[in-house]
């Protein structure tokens, strides 16, 4: 996974192309960064005043960017910038399958860069002034959800059969301290998750093992994959909405047990504990956990 480019304040990146401050694509305004669209289930009670307030669901936010391409005296440069902006959206990796997305990265003062995942839905230039190297530009980006993501992922690796670390060594030397905070001793099953919203992890079990079970201790939610892995083989459980797949290294699928709810397996902001078990006489298999810190707002 490549490292994202560093962004300056008021500079953004659409499909790998820099826009905003210090670039040839000026950004005049951005809309759609506040509260996302809401799907309500409100009901008007018959023969009665008022409203029964039901459960609310957020839709994917639509971000509109009022911009302009400005490359003075270079009419061809306007078309070059326009082509670059639509290039990523036209790749099979983005539009060639359901659920695939591209990134819109945003950088505002006082915040690190945040990423929105979705697809480019509108890129409409006004070419009437192109001869002067100037073209107003309407951009519309449809996000797959209402959330903002960190540029960088959180990762950890958890060996099989290692539930804790530390302990006491005799003879004891006084005074001594027992660390009640698992962060103090670096216990491998504990994950410190940044952000303000739950994060959906990607869980990869590396063999050799059979029938691995991964448990989120606080919630009690568990995922059991019904498969056998030889050394060098792996199975990956992707819990992210829009994906939610269980795939093996050979491209085939692997089943979960009926009680495994992939749609409820999330990491909460703060400290999380994961435990996992599997049949592995060698005790050499590992669990790799990857997540993107997630934010409800910029």
JSON list of C-alpha atoms in Angstrom, two decimals, residues 114 148 150 192-199 268-270 291-297:
[
{"chain": "A", "resi": 114, "resn": "UNK", "atom": "CA", "xyz": [-9.20, 12.92, 5.89]},
{"chain": "A", "resi": 148, "resn": "UNK", "atom": "CA", "xyz": [-14.33, 10.35, 7.06]},
{"chain": "A", "resi": 150, "resn": "UNK", "atom": "CA", "xyz": [-7.65, 8.47, 8.30]},
{"chain": "A", "resi": 192, "resn": "UNK", "atom": "CA", "xyz": [-5.89, 1.20, 20.53]},
{"chain": "A", "resi": 193, "resn": "UNK", "atom": "CA", "xyz": [-8.33, 2.49, 17.90]},
{"chain": "A", "resi": 194, "resn": "UNK", "atom": "CA", "xyz": [-8.33, 6.21, 17.09]},
{"chain": "A", "resi": 195, "resn": "UNK", "atom": "CA", "xyz": [-11.34, 8.07, 15.73]},
{"chain": "A", "resi": 196, "resn": "UNK", "atom": "CA", "xyz": [-14.85, 8.99, 16.83]},
{"chain": "A", "resi": 197, "resn": "UNK", "atom": "CA", "xyz": [-16.84, 6.27, 15.05]},
{"chain": "A", "resi": 198, "resn": "UNK", "atom": "CA", "xyz": [-16.64, 2.44, 14.99]},
{"chain": "A", "resi": 199, "resn": "UNK", "atom": "CA", "xyz": [-14.06, 1.03, 12.57]},
{"chain": "A", "resi": 268, "resn": "UNK", "atom": "CA", "xyz": [-15.01, 0.80, 18.96]},
{"chain": "A", "resi": 269, "resn": "UNK", "atom": "CA", "xyz": [-12.98, 4.00, 19.43]},
{"chain": "A", "resi": 270, "resn": "UNK", "atom": "CA", "xyz": [-10.55, 3.44, 22.29]},
{"chain": "A", "resi": 291, "resn": "UNK", "atom": "CA", "xyz": [-8.44, -0.98, 10.33]},
{"chain": "A", "resi": 292, "resn": "UNK", "atom": "CA", "xyz": [-8.95, 2.61, 9.23]},
{"chain": "A", "resi": 293, "resn": "UNK", "atom": "CA", "xyz": [-9.58, 5.09, 12.07]},
{"chain": "A", "resi": 294, "resn": "UNK", "atom": "CA", "xyz": [-13.00, 6.54, 11.34]},
{"chain": "A", "resi": 295, "resn": "UNK", "atom": "CA", "xyz": [-14.56, 9.94, 12.11]},
{"chain": "A", "resi": 296, "resn": "UNK", "atom": "CA", "xyz": [-18.14, 11.15, 12.17]},
{"chain": "A", "resi": 297, "resn": "UNK", "atom": "CA", "xyz": [-17.11, 14.69, 11.23]}
]
